[in-house]
XYZ file of C-alpha atoms in Angstrom:
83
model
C 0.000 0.000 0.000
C 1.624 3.115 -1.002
C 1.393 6.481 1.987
C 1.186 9.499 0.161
C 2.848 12.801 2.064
C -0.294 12.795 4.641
C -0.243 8.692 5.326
C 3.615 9.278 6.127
C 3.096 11.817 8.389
C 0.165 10.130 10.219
C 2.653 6.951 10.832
C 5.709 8.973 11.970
C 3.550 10.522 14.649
C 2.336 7.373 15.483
C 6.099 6.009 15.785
C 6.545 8.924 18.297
C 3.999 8.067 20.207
C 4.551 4.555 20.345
C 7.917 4.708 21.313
C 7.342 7.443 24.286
C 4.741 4.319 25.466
C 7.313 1.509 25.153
C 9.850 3.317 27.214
C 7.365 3.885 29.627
C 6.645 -0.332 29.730
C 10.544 -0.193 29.823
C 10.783 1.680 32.361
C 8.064 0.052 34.909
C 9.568 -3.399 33.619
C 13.129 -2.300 34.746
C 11.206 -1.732 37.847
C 10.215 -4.681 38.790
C 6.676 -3.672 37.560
C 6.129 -6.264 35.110
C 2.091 -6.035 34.811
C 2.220 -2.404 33.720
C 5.321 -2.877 31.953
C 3.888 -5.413 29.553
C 0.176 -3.598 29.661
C 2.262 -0.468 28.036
C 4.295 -2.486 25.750
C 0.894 -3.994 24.536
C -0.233 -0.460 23.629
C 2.823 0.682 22.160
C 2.218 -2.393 19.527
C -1.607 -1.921 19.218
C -0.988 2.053 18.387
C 1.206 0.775 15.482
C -0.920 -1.843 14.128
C -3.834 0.065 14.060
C -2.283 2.961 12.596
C -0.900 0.535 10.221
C -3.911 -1.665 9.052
C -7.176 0.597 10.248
C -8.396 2.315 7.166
C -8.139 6.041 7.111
C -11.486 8.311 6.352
C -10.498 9.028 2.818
C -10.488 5.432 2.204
C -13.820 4.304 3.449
C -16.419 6.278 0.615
C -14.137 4.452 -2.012
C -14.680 1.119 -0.830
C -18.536 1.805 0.072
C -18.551 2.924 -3.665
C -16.829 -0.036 -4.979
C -19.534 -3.050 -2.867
C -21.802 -0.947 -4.152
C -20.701 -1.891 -8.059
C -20.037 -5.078 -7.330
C -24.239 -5.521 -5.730
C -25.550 -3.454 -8.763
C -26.814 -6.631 -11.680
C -24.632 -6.741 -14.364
C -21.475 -5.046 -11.881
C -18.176 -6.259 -11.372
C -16.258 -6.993 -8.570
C -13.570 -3.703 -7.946
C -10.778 -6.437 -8.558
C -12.332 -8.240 -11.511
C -9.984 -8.429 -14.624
C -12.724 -9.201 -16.762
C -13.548 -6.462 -19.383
């Protein structure tokens, strides 16, 4: 999936955040704290994955559009090679 300027953006402040989270789950596991440790580390991963496979608003009238084709009679699937 290609990020355009915006995308690229959106996942470098995710990375930021993310990694201010897993030093905190660092931290609390250095301290003995492994419960919270892990519980932040968790969230540090879930903040990237969503941010990595959740669609993004601009995506969502697009692929409303194209199940919409694809129901019509006569439509084709948006990933049909049939013409």
């Amino acid at each position: 999936m290609a990020r355009g300027l915006i995308g690229t953006i959106e996942l470098m402040v995710a990375v930021v955040l993310a990694a201010r989270v897993t030093l905190l789950g660092v931290d609390n596991l250095a301290r003995g704290q492994t419960v919270i440790g892990a519980v932040f580390l968790g969230l540090a991963v879930a903040l990237l994955v969503i941010e990595w496979v959740a669609p993004s608003p601009t995506d969502i009238p697009g692929a409303i559009a194209g199940r919409a084709r694809s129901a019509l009679p006569g439509g084709k699937p948006p990933d049909s090679d049939e013409d």
